[in-house]
PDB file of C-alpha atoms in Angstrom:
ATOM      1  CA  MET A   1     116.664  81.535  75.910  1.00 96.00           C
ATOM      2  CA  ILE A   2     114.298  83.641  77.997  1.00 98.00           C
ATOM      3  CA  GLY A   3     115.377  84.899  81.410  1.00 98.00           C
ATOM      4  CA  ILE A   4     112.656  85.419  84.029  1.00 97.00           C
ATOM      5  CA  VAL A   5     113.439  88.039  86.663  1.00 97.00           C
ATOM      6  CA  ASN A   6     112.922  86.192  89.933  1.00 95.00           C
ATOM      7  CA  TYR A   7     112.189  88.888  92.525  1.00 94.00           C
ATOM      8  CA  GLY A   8     109.489  87.282  94.642  1.00 89.00           C
ATOM      9  CA  ALA A   9     106.426  89.001  93.158  1.00 82.00           C
ATOM     10  CA  GLY A  10     105.880  87.005  89.983  1.00 73.00           C
ATOM     11  CA  ASN A  11     103.337  84.568  88.570  1.00 69.00           C
ATOM     12  CA  ILE A  12     106.230  82.201  87.903  1.00 89.00           C
ATOM     13  CA  PHE A  13     104.432  78.844  87.859  1.00 92.00           C
ATOM     14  CA  SER A  14     101.727  79.630  85.296  1.00 92.00           C
ATOM     15  CA  LEU A  15     104.270  81.432  83.123  1.00 95.00           C
ATOM     16  CA  THR A  16     106.828  78.618  83.149  1.00 96.00           C
ATOM     17  CA  ALA A  17     104.048  76.080  82.492  1.00 95.00           C
ATOM     18  CA  ALA A  18     103.094  78.033  79.358  1.00 96.00           C
ATOM     19  CA  LEU A  19     106.724  78.290  78.210  1.00 97.00           C
ATOM     20  CA  ASP A  20     107.109  74.533  78.763  1.00 97.00           C
ATOM     21  CA  ARG A  21     104.002  73.851  76.636  1.00 96.00           C
ATOM     22  CA  LEU A  22     105.493  75.980  73.866  1.00 97.00           C
ATOM     23  CA  GLY A  23     108.918  74.357  74.073  1.00 97.00           C
ATOM     24  CA  LEU A  24     110.542  77.720  74.849  1.00 98.00           C
ATOM     25  CA  ARG A  25     113.710  77.433  76.915  1.00 97.00           C
ATOM     26  CA  TYR A  26     114.046  79.666  79.967  1.00 98.00           C
ATOM     27  CA  GLY A  27     115.887  80.174  83.232  1.00 97.00           C
ATOM     28  CA  MET A  28     115.624  82.317  86.359  1.00 97.00           C
ATOM     29  CA  ILE A  29     117.544  85.550  86.852  1.00 97.00           C
ATOM     30  CA  ASN A  30     118.614  86.164  90.447  1.00 96.00           C
ATOM     31  CA  SER A  31     121.737  88.299  89.893  1.00 96.00           C
ATOM     32  CA  GLU A  32     122.984  91.017  87.566  1.00 96.00           C
ATOM     33  CA  ALA A  33     125.474  88.707  85.827  1.00 96.00           C
ATOM     34  CA  GLU A  34     122.702  86.261  84.879  1.00 97.00           C
ATOM     35  CA  PHE A  35     121.086  88.786  82.514  1.00 97.00           C
ATOM     36  CA  ASP A  36     123.945  88.080  80.092  1.00 96.00           C
ATOM     37  CA  LEU A  37     122.862  84.436  79.773  1.00 97.00           C
ATOM     38  CA  TYR A  38     119.584  85.284  78.014  1.00 98.00           C
ATOM     39  CA  GLU A  39     118.509  86.958  74.773  1.00 98.00           C
ATOM     40  CA  LYS A  40     115.025  87.926  76.027  1.00 98.00           C
ATOM     41  CA  ILE A  41     113.876  88.993  79.498  1.00 98.00           C
ATOM     42  CA  ILE A  42     110.447  88.658  81.159  1.00 98.00           C
ATOM     43  CA  ILE A  43     109.445  90.612  84.259  1.00 97.00           C
ATOM     44  CA  PRO A  44     106.374  88.864  85.708  1.00 96.00           C
ATOM     45  CA  GLY A  45     104.277  90.301  88.503  1.00 90.00           C
ATOM     46  CA  VAL A  46     101.126  89.878  90.524  1.00 89.00           C
ATOM     47  CA  GLY A  47      99.705  91.745  93.503  1.00 87.00           C
ATOM     48  CA  HIS A  48     100.487  95.250  94.729  1.00 91.00           C
ATOM     49  CA  ALA A  49     102.638  97.413  92.418  1.00 93.00           C
ATOM     50  CA  GLY A  50     104.275  99.328  95.276  1.00 93.00           C
ATOM     51  CA  THR A  51     105.224  96.127  97.094  1.00 94.00           C
ATOM     52  CA  ALA A  52     106.474  94.562  93.860  1.00 94.00           C
ATOM     53  CA  MET A  53     108.638  97.628  93.155  1.00 96.00           C
ATOM     54  CA  GLN A  54     110.089  97.446  96.659  1.00 95.00           C
ATOM     55  CA  LYS A  55     110.938  93.766  96.188  1.00 95.00           C
ATOM     56  CA  LEU A  56     112.537  94.495  92.821  1.00 95.00           C
ATOM     57  CA  SER A  57     114.543  97.380  94.323  1.00 96.00           C
ATOM     58  CA  ASP A  58     115.702  95.123  97.150  1.00 96.00           C
ATOM     59  CA  THR A  59     117.323  92.767  94.613  1.00 95.00           C
ATOM     60  CA  GLY A  60     119.634  95.521  93.386  1.00 96.00           C
ATOM     61  CA  LEU A  61     118.707  94.664  89.776  1.00 97.00           C
ATOM     62  CA  VAL A  62     116.926  97.927  88.892  1.00 97.00           C
ATOM     63  CA  PRO A  63     119.928  99.766  87.310  1.00 97.00           C
ATOM     64  CA  LYS A  64     120.705  96.711  85.166  1.00 97.00           C
ATOM     65  CA  ILE A  65     117.081  96.365  84.021  1.00 98.00           C
ATOM     66  CA  LYS A  66     116.905 100.042  83.042  1.00 97.00           C
ATOM     67  CA  SER A  67     120.111  99.702  81.000  1.00 97.00           C
ATOM     68  CA  LEU A  68     119.018  96.629  79.012  1.00 98.00           C
ATOM     69  CA  ASN A  69     118.943  96.885  75.221  1.00 97.00           C
ATOM     70  CA  LYS A  70     117.555  93.404  74.551  1.00 98.00           C
ATOM     71  CA  PRO A  71     113.789  92.720  74.369  1.00 98.00           C
ATOM     72  CA  VAL A  72     112.078  92.922  77.771  1.00 98.00           C
ATOM     73  CA  LEU A  73     108.437  91.941  78.415  1.00 98.00           C
ATOM     74  CA  GLY A  74     106.573  93.000  81.549  1.00 98.00           C
ATOM     75  CA  ILE A  75     103.436  90.980  82.333  1.00 97.00           C
ATOM     76  CA  CYS A  76     100.546  92.357  84.460  1.00 96.00           C
ATOM     77  CA  VAL A  77     102.184  94.104  87.454  1.00 95.00           C
ATOM     78  CA  GLY A  78     105.476  93.556  85.612  1.00 96.00           C
ATOM     79  CA  MET A  79     104.071  95.827  82.891  1.00 97.00           C
ATOM     80  CA  GLN A  80     102.958  98.406  85.446  1.00 97.00           C
ATOM     81  CA  LEU A  81     106.483  98.478  86.903  1.00 97.00           C
ATOM     82  CA  LEU A  82     107.710  99.829  83.550  1.00 98.00           C
ATOM     83  CA  THR A  83     105.652 103.012  84.042  1.00 98.00           C
ATOM     84  CA  GLU A  84     106.744 106.068  86.007  1.00 98.00           C
ATOM     85  CA  PHE A  85     104.176 106.024  88.825  1.00 97.00           C
ATOM     86  CA  SER A  86     101.304 103.969  90.273  1.00 96.00           C
ATOM     87  CA  GLU A  87      98.394 105.187  92.362  1.00 95.00           C
ATOM     88  CA  GLU A  88      98.695 101.833  94.126  1.00 92.00           C
ATOM     89  CA  GLY A  89     100.697 102.867  97.180  1.00 90.00           C
ATOM     90  CA  ASN A  90     101.596 106.196  95.461  1.00 94.00           C
ATOM     91  CA  SER A  91     104.697 104.401  94.191  1.00 94.00           C
ATOM     92  CA  GLN A  92     107.527 105.629  91.995  1.00 96.00           C
ATOM     93  CA  LEU A  93     108.294 102.846  89.510  1.00 97.00           C
ATOM     94  CA  LEU A  94     110.990 102.152  86.883  1.00 98.00           C
ATOM     95  CA  ASP A  95     110.026 105.136  84.685  1.00 98.00           C
ATOM     96  CA  ILE A  96     110.996 103.337  81.472  1.00 98.00           C
ATOM     97  CA  VAL A  97     107.683 104.221  79.807  1.00 98.00           C
ATOM     98  CA  PRO A  98     106.501 107.754  80.736  1.00 97.00           C
ATOM     99  CA  LEU A  99     102.937 106.774  81.638  1.00 98.00           C
ATOM    100  CA  LYS A 100     100.987 106.484  84.876  1.00 97.00           C
ATOM    101  CA  THR A 101      99.237 103.469  86.391  1.00 96.00           C
ATOM    102  CA  LEU A 102      95.839 104.522  87.731  1.00 95.00           C
ATOM    103  CA  ARG A 103      93.012 102.875  89.672  1.00 92.00           C
ATOM    104  CA  PHE A 104      89.751 101.978  87.957  1.00 91.00           C
ATOM    105  CA  ARG A 105      86.936 104.080  89.377  1.00 80.00           C
ATOM    106  CA  GLU A 106      83.846 102.135  90.428  1.00 71.00           C
ATOM    107  CA  LEU A 107      81.158 102.301  87.752  1.00 66.00           C
ATOM    108  CA  GLU A 108      77.664 100.866  88.126  1.00 64.00           C
ATOM    109  CA  SER A 109      78.150  98.698  85.054  1.00 72.00           C
ATOM    110  CA  LYS A 110      81.776  97.698  85.707  1.00 82.00           C
ATOM    111  CA  LYS A 111      83.132  95.771  88.680  1.00 85.00           C
ATOM    112  CA  VAL A 112      86.624  96.286  90.051  1.00 83.00           C
ATOM    113  CA  PRO A 113      88.841  94.351  89.682  1.00 87.00           C
ATOM    114  CA  HIS A 114      88.486  93.941  85.934  1.00 91.00           C
ATOM    115  CA  MET A 115      88.533  90.154  85.784  1.00 92.00           C
ATOM    116  CA  GLY A 116      87.976  87.782  82.896  1.00 95.00           C
ATOM    117  CA  TRP A 117      88.140  87.790  79.115  1.00 98.00           C
ATOM    118  CA  ASN A 118      88.054  91.023  77.156  1.00 97.00           C
ATOM    119  CA  ARG A 119      88.837  92.122  73.627  1.00 98.00           C
ATOM    120  CA  VAL A 120      92.222  93.664  72.920  1.00 98.00           C
ATOM    121  CA  TYR A 121      92.520  95.935  69.877  1.00 98.00           C
ATOM    122  CA  SER A 122      96.078  95.857  68.575  1.00 97.00           C
ATOM    123  CA  ASN A 123      97.908  98.144  66.149  1.00 93.00           C
ATOM    124  CA  SER A 124      98.636  96.618  62.757  1.00 88.00           C
ATOM    125  CA  GLY A 125     102.265  95.743  62.221  1.00 91.00           C
ATOM    126  CA  GLN A 126     102.995  95.354  65.938  1.00 94.00           C
ATOM    127  CA  PRO A 127     105.351  92.342  66.146  1.00 96.00           C
ATOM    128  CA  LEU A 128     104.004  91.083  69.491  1.00 97.00           C
ATOM    129  CA  PHE A 129     100.598  90.595  67.833  1.00 98.00           C
ATOM    130  CA  ASN A 130     101.723  88.896  64.606  1.00 97.00           C
ATOM    131  CA  GLY A 131      99.198  86.215  63.659  1.00 97.00           C
ATOM    132  CA  ILE A 132      96.699  87.376  66.313  1.00 97.00           C
ATOM    133  CA  ALA A 133      93.322  88.837  65.363  1.00 97.00           C
ATOM    134  CA  SER A 134      93.231  92.618  65.852  1.00 95.00           C
ATOM    135  CA  ASP A 135      90.287  92.159  68.273  1.00 96.00           C
ATOM    136  CA  ALA A 136      91.361  88.953  70.028  1.00 98.00           C
ATOM    137  CA  TYR A 137      90.282  88.048  73.560  1.00 98.00           C
ATOM    138  CA  PHE A 138      92.808  87.926  76.405  1.00 98.00           C
ATOM    139  CA  TYR A 139      92.440  87.172  80.116  1.00 98.00           C
ATOM    140  CA  PHE A 140      92.716  90.035  82.642  1.00 97.00           C
ATOM    141  CA  VAL A 141      92.834  90.341  86.439  1.00 94.00           C
ATOM    142  CA  HIS A 142      93.616  93.875  87.643  1.00 91.00           C
ATOM    143  CA  SER A 143      92.277  96.865  89.575  1.00 92.00           C
ATOM    144  CA  TYR A 144      94.811  99.345  88.169  1.00 94.00           C
ATOM    145  CA  PHE A 145      95.366 100.265  84.539  1.00 96.00           C
ATOM    146  CA  ILE A 146      97.947 102.112  82.454  1.00 97.00           C
ATOM    147  CA  GLU A 147      96.632 105.249  80.815  1.00 97.00           C
ATOM    148  CA  PHE A 148      96.101 105.212  77.049  1.00 97.00           C
ATOM    149  CA  ASN A 149      98.707 107.118  75.038  1.00 97.00           C
ATOM    150  CA  PRO A 150      99.050 106.626  71.263  1.00 96.00           C
ATOM    151  CA  ASN A 151     102.822 107.177  71.502  1.00 97.00           C
ATOM    152  CA  PHE A 152     103.301 104.070  73.657  1.00 98.00           C
ATOM    153  CA  THR A 153     100.035 102.092  73.538  1.00 98.00           C
ATOM    154  CA  VAL A 154     100.306  99.307  70.935  1.00 97.00           C
ATOM    155  CA  ALA A 155      97.041  97.615  71.953  1.00 98.00           C
ATOM    156  CA  TYR A 156      94.117  98.857  73.988  1.00 98.00           C
ATOM    157  CA  CYS A 157      91.136  97.505  75.860  1.00 98.00           C
ATOM    158  CA  ASP A 158      87.909  99.188  76.906  1.00 95.00           C
ATOM    159  CA  TYR A 159      86.464  98.695  80.383  1.00 94.00           C
ATOM    160  CA  GLY A 160      84.337 101.776  80.851  1.00 89.00           C
ATOM    161  CA  ILE A 161      87.537 103.613  79.937  1.00 92.00           C
ATOM    162  CA  LYS A 162      90.023 102.998  77.149  1.00 96.00           C
ATOM    163  CA  PHE A 163      93.330 101.828  78.628  1.00 97.00           C
ATOM    164  CA  SER A 164      96.656 100.365  77.520  1.00 98.00           C
ATOM    165  CA  ALA A 165      96.467  96.592  77.147  1.00 98.00           C
ATOM    166  CA  ALA A 166      99.989  96.547  75.684  1.00 98.00           C
ATOM    167  CA  ILE A 167     102.729  99.171  75.566  1.00 98.00           C
ATOM    168  CA  GLN A 168     106.128  99.577  73.952  1.00 98.00           C
ATOM    169  CA  ASN A 169     109.022 101.963  74.363  1.00 98.00           C
ATOM    170  CA  ASN A 170     112.025 100.907  72.270  1.00 97.00           C
ATOM    171  CA  ASN A 171     113.014  97.379  73.425  1.00 98.00           C
ATOM    172  CA  PHE A 172     110.640  97.396  76.420  1.00 98.00           C
ATOM    173  CA  TYR A 173     107.205  95.817  75.988  1.00 98.00           C
ATOM    174  CA  GLY A 174     104.399  95.276  78.464  1.00 98.00           C
ATOM    175  CA  VAL A 175     101.044  93.489  78.500  1.00 98.00           C
ATOM    176  CA  GLN A 176      98.384  94.036  81.159  1.00 97.00           C
ATOM    177  CA  PHE A 177      96.632  90.726  80.468  1.00 97.00           C
ATOM    178  CA  HIS A 178      98.031  87.292  81.275  1.00 96.00           C
ATOM    179  CA  PRO A 179      99.216  85.708  78.000  1.00 97.00           C
ATOM    180  CA  GLU A 180      99.977  82.469  79.863  1.00 95.00           C
ATOM    181  CA  LYS A 181      96.260  82.185  80.721  1.00 95.00           C
ATOM    182  CA  SER A 182      94.904  83.484  77.406  1.00 97.00           C
ATOM    183  CA  GLY A 183      94.752  80.342  75.304  1.00 96.00           C
ATOM    184  CA  GLU A 184      96.006  80.286  71.735  1.00 97.00           C
ATOM    185  CA  ALA A 185      96.256  84.083  71.361  1.00 98.00           C
ATOM    186  CA  GLY A 186      98.371  84.327  74.510  1.00 98.00           C
ATOM    187  CA  GLU A 187     100.637  81.489  73.446  1.00 97.00           C
ATOM    188  CA  THR A 188     101.107  83.120  70.036  1.00 98.00           C
ATOM    189  CA  LEU A 189     102.108  86.359  71.767  1.00 98.00           C
ATOM    190  CA  LEU A 190     104.700  84.564  73.910  1.00 98.00           C
ATOM    191  CA  LYS A 191     106.118  82.890  70.787  1.00 98.00           C
ATOM    192  CA  ASN A 192     106.221  86.265  69.027  1.00 98.00           C
ATOM    193  CA  PHE A 193     108.167  87.723  71.954  1.00 98.00           C
ATOM    194  CA  ALA A 194     110.604  84.812  71.865  1.00 98.00           C
ATOM    195  CA  ASN A 195     111.151  85.506  68.134  1.00 97.00           C
ATOM    196  CA  LEU A 196     111.741  89.283  68.396  1.00 96.00           C
TER     197      LEU A 196
END
């Protein structure tokens, strides 16, 4: 069973639709005690990282999330929340992965936000990417990115700058793209997470 942290800043509908298609069982987490009902945890997120962090803090669930030792997957802004800091609102975040979330600088050849399909280059042997081509396409929508760091970046993307498309620190994983909108590759990744 997958528990989805329900804190008011998530892309819940598209995510649950994908889990339904895959036959993966899930439920919503609204309180600290409900974390114990699930083997895997997803932190979704869309919109402004600073606002999302404030909403998550308001739930009182932050200490419990930081103490989890079961697999946790942050998606999009949910991934950014795992980092220590975001330039979006100059926000202190969960600081589970010691990286920063930065804004894309405008480039003549690259529009911001980074929106649409792009290749993701994954590390071999990374369990989230089992059965997925090492240069598969995933769907992105974001104006802020997590800096590349070989200690925590398990897959990267290039959009005028090389950035973290997926990160891992111990049992915490994050993906910047939307697996629930990324076709077969995205569905495979969600199944891989469910099987960790």
